[in-house]
Amino acid sequence: MTAQTPTKGRVTAPAVAARKGDGTPIVMVTAYDAPTARIADGGGVDIILVGDSVANVVLGYDDTLQVTTADMAHHVGAVARAHPRALIVGDLPWLSYHVSTTETVHNAATLVRAGAGAVKLEGGRKRLDAVKAILDAEIPVMGHLGLTPQSVHALGGFRVQGKDLDAARIIVDDAVALAEAGCFAVVLECVPDAVARLVTDTIPVPTIGIGAGRHCDGQVLVMHDLLGLETRVTPKFVRRYADLATEATAAVARYADDVRTGRFPSSEETYHAADTVSESLNLYTGDAEEDARTEPAPA
Ligand code: KIV
């Protein structure tokens, strides 16, 4: 794995932290490879999250528990090779920060060496040792509270979190603890807007919401959801800005039809040898008469 050279003018984690309360919402989107990173950066986002949602969205798994640190480094590296201006945040996958602080720091470092400028992990006070160990290795950490998909089995499914007072208080206290530990931002996923608002008003670092309403310091969506490339499940918080799956399917169907009907490739889409070479080759294969019938007459 080769280290990526920081791009001049690249967004940094401290720059994101400094955006708290500046009045302009922070924009984060997921990307998992070089083409989607170029699209994200071209769209002017502040942060590209190489999320472990790559498991469901790209790799075809049912949940995010299937991806490893090596998988994540593979995708972080692909995003980094697009040299985006946006800050690249690499998602630490399940079990990469749960076993020991030594393993945690090594796994975070693997994502940084692949090109991430920060890492994200899920959980609150339970994960403070992991957060502190990574920060101690000089790697910025983004927190993630509310619906934490790596806890899908413990939570009993993918559902909105923090709906009652006690659960809401736990989220606020966890957010305070993450911010005090030094996280530069905290993702709030699938929590009621009142809870997100309280967290946003309470902690001194930006909150970035997904299914958390408008009272956050920023928003994040999964790239494939907003582009309409992933259409199997549409959570209510997703806004589709394009219908690329439909467009792409229609394009492939047109291509298939063109091939089957002989409209592709055309002469312009074909490499031609010099006439003398073609004639000799045609004589050799016996196609001379056939070509004379099918090639358009010279102008
Ligand atoms: O992996 C991911 O895409 C995420 C976002 C939903 C925040 O963690």
Coordinates of C-alpha atoms and ligand atoms in Angstrom, one line a residue:
M1 CA 0.0 0.0 0.0
T2 CA 1.5 3.4 -1.0
A3 CA 0.8 6.6 0.9
Q4 CA -1.0 9.2 -1.0
T5 CA 0.5 12.7 -1.2
P6 CA -1.8 15.3 0.4
T7 CA -3.4 17.4 -2.3
K8 CA -2.9 21.2 -2.0
G9 CA -6.0 22.8 -0.7
R10 CA -7.4 19.6 0.6
V11 CA -10.1 19.8 3.3
T12 CA -8.7 18.7 6.7
A13 CA -10.4 17.4 9.8
P14 CA -9.4 20.5 11.8
A15 CA -10.9 22.7 9.0
V16 CA -14.2 20.7 9.3
A17 CA -14.2 21.0 13.1
A18 CA -13.7 24.8 12.7
R19 CA -16.9 25.0 10.6
K20 CA -19.1 24.5 13.8
G21 CA -21.7 27.3 13.8
D22 CA -20.4 29.0 10.7
G23 CA -23.8 28.9 9.2
T24 CA -22.9 26.9 6.1
P25 CA -23.9 23.2 6.4
I26 CA -21.1 20.7 5.8
V27 CA -21.7 18.3 2.9
M28 CA -20.6 14.7 3.1
V29 CA -21.3 11.9 0.7
T30 CA -20.1 8.3 0.4
A31 CA -17.8 7.2 -2.4
Y32 CA -16.1 3.8 -2.8
D33 CA -13.9 4.1 -5.9
A34 CA -12.1 6.6 -8.1
P35 CA -15.1 7.4 -10.5
T36 CA -17.5 8.1 -7.6
A37 CA -14.8 10.1 -5.8
R38 CA -14.4 12.2 -8.9
I39 CA -18.2 12.7 -9.1
A40 CA -18.3 13.7 -5.4
D41 CA -15.4 16.1 -5.7
G42 CA -16.8 17.5 -8.9
G43 CA -20.0 18.2 -7.0
G44 CA -18.1 20.2 -4.5
V45 CA -18.7 18.1 -1.3
D46 CA -16.6 18.8 1.8
I47 CA -16.1 15.2 2.9
I48 CA -16.0 11.9 1.1
L49 CA -16.9 9.0 3.5
V50 CA -15.6 5.7 2.3
G51 CA -18.3 4.0 4.3
D52 CA -18.6 0.4 5.3
S53 CA -22.0 0.7 3.5
V54 CA -19.7 -0.4 0.6
A55 CA -20.7 -3.9 1.9
N56 CA -24.4 -3.5 1.0
V57 CA -24.2 -0.9 -1.8
V58 CA -21.3 -2.3 -3.9
L59 CA -20.3 -5.7 -2.6
G60 CA -23.8 -7.2 -2.4
Y61 CA -23.8 -8.2 1.3
D62 CA -26.9 -7.9 3.4
D63 CA -25.2 -5.9 6.2
T64 CA -22.0 -4.0 6.9
L65 CA -20.6 -6.7 9.2
Q66 CA -18.9 -8.6 6.3
V67 CA -16.2 -6.1 5.3
T68 CA -12.7 -6.1 6.8
T69 CA -10.0 -3.5 7.3
A70 CA -8.3 -4.8 4.1
D71 CA -11.6 -4.4 2.2
M72 CA -11.9 -0.8 3.5
A73 CA -8.3 0.0 2.7
H74 CA -8.8 -1.3 -0.9
H75 CA -11.7 1.2 -1.4
V76 CA -10.1 4.1 0.5
G77 CA -7.0 3.6 -1.8
A78 CA -9.3 3.8 -4.9
V79 CA -10.9 7.0 -3.7
A80 CA -7.5 8.5 -2.7
R81 CA -6.1 7.8 -6.2
A82 CA -8.7 10.3 -7.6
H83 CA -6.9 13.0 -5.5
P84 CA -10.1 14.6 -4.3
R85 CA -10.0 18.0 -2.6
A86 CA -12.6 16.7 -0.1
L87 CA -11.5 15.2 3.2
I88 CA -11.4 11.4 2.9
V89 CA -12.9 9.7 6.0
G90 CA -12.3 5.9 6.1
D91 CA -14.9 3.9 8.0
L92 CA -13.4 1.4 10.5
P93 CA -15.3 -1.8 10.0
W94 CA -16.9 -4.0 12.6
L95 CA -14.4 -5.8 14.8
S96 CA -11.5 -3.6 13.7
Y97 CA -11.7 -1.4 16.9
H98 CA -13.4 -3.8 19.4
V99 CA -10.6 -6.2 20.3
S100 CA -7.6 -4.2 21.6
T101 CA -6.3 -0.7 21.4
T102 CA -3.2 -2.0 19.6
E103 CA -5.2 -3.6 16.9
T104 CA -7.4 -0.5 16.7
V105 CA -4.5 1.8 16.1
H106 CA -3.0 -0.5 13.5
N107 CA -6.3 -0.7 11.6
A108 CA -6.8 3.0 11.7
A109 CA -3.3 3.5 10.4
T110 CA -4.0 1.0 7.6
L111 CA -6.8 3.3 6.4
V112 CA -4.6 6.4 6.7
R113 CA -1.8 4.7 4.8
A114 CA -4.4 3.9 2.1
G115 CA -5.2 7.6 1.8
A116 CA -7.7 8.6 4.5
G117 CA -7.3 11.9 6.4
A118 CA -9.5 10.7 9.2
V119 CA -11.4 7.6 10.4
K120 CA -14.9 7.0 11.6
L121 CA -16.1 4.6 14.2
E122 CA -19.5 3.7 15.6
G123 CA -20.5 3.9 19.3
G124 CA -20.4 6.3 22.2
R125 CA -18.8 6.0 25.7
K126 CA -18.2 2.3 25.2
R127 CA -15.7 3.2 22.5
L128 CA -13.8 6.0 24.2
D129 CA -10.6 3.9 24.7
A130 CA -10.6 3.2 21.0
V131 CA -11.2 6.9 20.1
K132 CA -8.4 8.1 22.5
A133 CA -5.9 5.5 21.3
I134 CA -6.5 6.5 17.6
L135 CA -6.3 10.2 18.5
D136 CA -3.1 9.5 20.4
A137 CA -1.6 8.2 17.1
E138 CA -2.5 11.6 15.6
I139 CA -5.4 10.3 13.5
P140 CA -8.5 12.4 13.5
V141 CA -11.7 10.5 14.5
M142 CA -15.3 11.1 13.5
G143 CA -17.9 9.6 15.8
H144 CA -21.2 7.9 14.8
L145 CA -24.3 7.6 17.1
G146 CA -27.9 6.7 16.8
L147 CA -28.6 3.9 14.4
T148 CA -25.1 2.2 14.2
P149 CA -25.5 -0.5 11.6
Q150 CA -22.5 -2.5 12.9
S151 CA -24.8 -3.1 16.0
V152 CA -27.7 -4.4 13.9
H153 CA -28.0 -7.6 15.9
A154 CA -27.7 -6.0 19.3
L155 CA -30.2 -3.3 18.3
G156 CA -32.7 -5.9 16.9
G157 CA -32.8 -4.4 13.4
F158 CA -32.4 -1.2 11.5
R159 CA -34.7 1.2 13.3
V160 CA -34.8 4.8 14.5
Q161 CA -32.9 5.3 17.8
G162 CA -33.4 7.8 20.7
K163 CA -37.2 7.8 20.5
D164 CA -37.8 7.8 24.3
L165 CA -36.4 10.2 26.8
D166 CA -33.9 7.8 28.3
A167 CA -32.6 6.7 24.9
A168 CA -32.3 10.3 23.8
R169 CA -30.3 11.2 26.9
I170 CA -27.9 8.4 26.2
I171 CA -27.3 9.7 22.7
V172 CA -26.7 13.3 24.0
D173 CA -24.3 12.0 26.8
D174 CA -22.5 9.8 24.3
A175 CA -22.1 12.8 21.9
V176 CA -20.7 15.0 24.7
A177 CA -18.2 12.2 25.7
L178 CA -17.1 11.8 22.0
A179 CA -16.6 15.5 21.6
E180 CA -14.7 15.8 24.9
A181 CA -12.5 12.9 23.9
G182 CA -11.5 14.9 20.8
C183 CA -13.7 13.7 17.9
F184 CA -13.7 16.4 15.2
A185 CA -17.4 15.6 14.2
V186 CA -20.2 13.2 15.0
V187 CA -22.5 11.5 12.6
L188 CA -26.1 11.2 13.9
E189 CA -28.0 8.4 12.0
C190 CA -31.8 7.9 12.2
V191 CA -32.7 9.9 15.3
P192 CA -35.6 12.2 15.8
D193 CA -34.9 15.8 14.8
A194 CA -35.4 17.1 18.4
V195 CA -32.6 14.8 19.6
A196 CA -30.3 15.8 16.7
R197 CA -31.0 19.5 17.5
L198 CA -30.2 19.0 21.2
V199 CA -26.9 17.3 20.3
T200 CA -26.1 20.0 17.8
D201 CA -26.8 22.7 20.3
T202 CA -24.8 20.9 23.0
I203 CA -21.5 19.7 21.5
P204 CA -18.8 22.0 20.3
V205 CA -18.0 20.0 17.1
P206 CA -20.2 19.6 14.0
T207 CA -22.9 17.0 13.8
I208 CA -23.5 15.4 10.4
G209 CA -27.0 13.9 10.0
I210 CA -28.5 11.1 8.0
G211 CA -32.1 10.6 8.8
A212 CA -31.7 13.1 11.6
G213 CA -33.5 16.1 10.2
R214 CA -32.3 19.6 9.4
H215 CA -30.9 20.8 12.8
C216 CA -27.5 19.3 12.2
D217 CA -24.3 21.1 11.2
G218 CA -24.1 19.0 8.0
Q219 CA -25.7 16.2 6.1
V220 CA -24.5 12.9 4.6
L221 CA -26.2 10.6 2.1
V222 CA -25.0 7.4 0.4
M223 CA -23.9 8.3 -3.2
H224 CA -25.8 5.4 -4.8
D225 CA -29.0 6.4 -3.0
L226 CA -28.9 10.0 -4.1
L227 CA -28.0 9.1 -7.7
G228 CA -30.8 6.5 -7.9
L229 CA -28.2 3.7 -8.6
E230 CA -29.4 1.8 -5.5
T231 CA -33.1 1.4 -5.7
R232 CA -33.9 -1.8 -3.8
V233 CA -34.5 0.0 -0.5
T234 CA -35.4 3.7 -0.1
P235 CA -35.4 4.9 3.5
K236 CA -37.6 7.9 4.0
F237 CA -34.7 10.3 4.5
V238 CA -33.2 9.7 1.1
R239 CA -33.8 12.3 -1.6
R240 CA -33.1 11.1 -5.1
Y241 CA -31.4 13.6 -7.3
A242 CA -31.2 11.4 -10.3
D243 CA -32.5 8.1 -11.7
L244 CA -29.2 6.6 -13.0
A245 CA -30.2 3.0 -12.6
T246 CA -33.1 3.5 -15.0
E247 CA -31.0 5.5 -17.4
A248 CA -28.1 3.1 -17.2
T249 CA -30.3 0.1 -17.8
A250 CA -31.9 1.8 -20.9
A251 CA -28.4 2.6 -22.2
V252 CA -27.2 -1.0 -21.9
A253 CA -30.5 -2.2 -23.6
R254 CA -29.8 0.2 -26.5
Y255 CA -26.2 -1.2 -26.8
A256 CA -27.5 -4.8 -26.7
D257 CA -30.0 -3.9 -29.4
D258 CA -27.4 -2.2 -31.6
V259 CA -25.0 -5.2 -31.3
R260 CA -27.8 -7.7 -32.2
T261 CA -29.1 -5.7 -35.1
G262 CA -25.6 -4.9 -36.5
R263 CA -25.7 -1.2 -35.9
F264 CA -22.7 -1.4 -33.6
P265 CA -19.8 -1.0 -34.3
S266 CA -20.0 1.4 -37.2
S267 CA -17.2 2.1 -39.6
E268 CA -16.2 5.2 -37.6
E269 CA -15.9 3.1 -34.5
T270 CA -13.5 0.7 -36.3
Y271 CA -9.8 0.7 -36.9
H272 CA -9.1 0.3 -40.6
A273 CA -5.8 -0.8 -42.2
A274 CA -4.5 0.9 -45.3
D275 CA -6.4 0.0 -48.5
T276 CA -3.5 -2.0 -49.9
V277 CA -3.2 -4.1 -46.7
S278 CA -7.0 -4.6 -46.5
E279 CA -7.2 -5.7 -50.1
S280 CA -4.3 -8.3 -49.6
L281 CA -5.9 -9.5 -46.4
N282 CA -9.3 -9.8 -48.1
L283 CA -7.8 -11.7 -51.0
Y284 CA -6.2 -14.0 -48.5
T285 CA -9.5 -14.6 -46.7
G286 CA -11.6 -14.5 -49.8
D287 CA -13.7 -11.7 -48.3
A288 CA -13.0 -9.2 -51.2
E289 CA -16.3 -9.7 -52.9
E290 CA -18.2 -9.6 -49.7
D291 CA -16.6 -6.3 -48.7
A292 CA -17.2 -4.8 -52.1
R293 CA -20.9 -5.4 -51.5
T294 CA -21.1 -4.1 -47.8
E295 CA -18.6 -1.2 -47.7
P296 CA -20.1 2.1 -48.8
A297 CA -18.8 3.3 -52.2
P298 CA -16.0 5.9 -52.0
A299 CA -17.3 9.5 -52.3
Ligands
KIV1 O1 -21.2 3.6 5.9 C1 -21.9 4.6 5.7 O2 -22.3 4.9 4.6 C2 -22.2 5.4 6.8 C3 -23.1 6.6 6.6 C4 -24.5 6.1 6.6 C5 -23.0 7.6 7.7 O3 -21.7 5.2 7.9

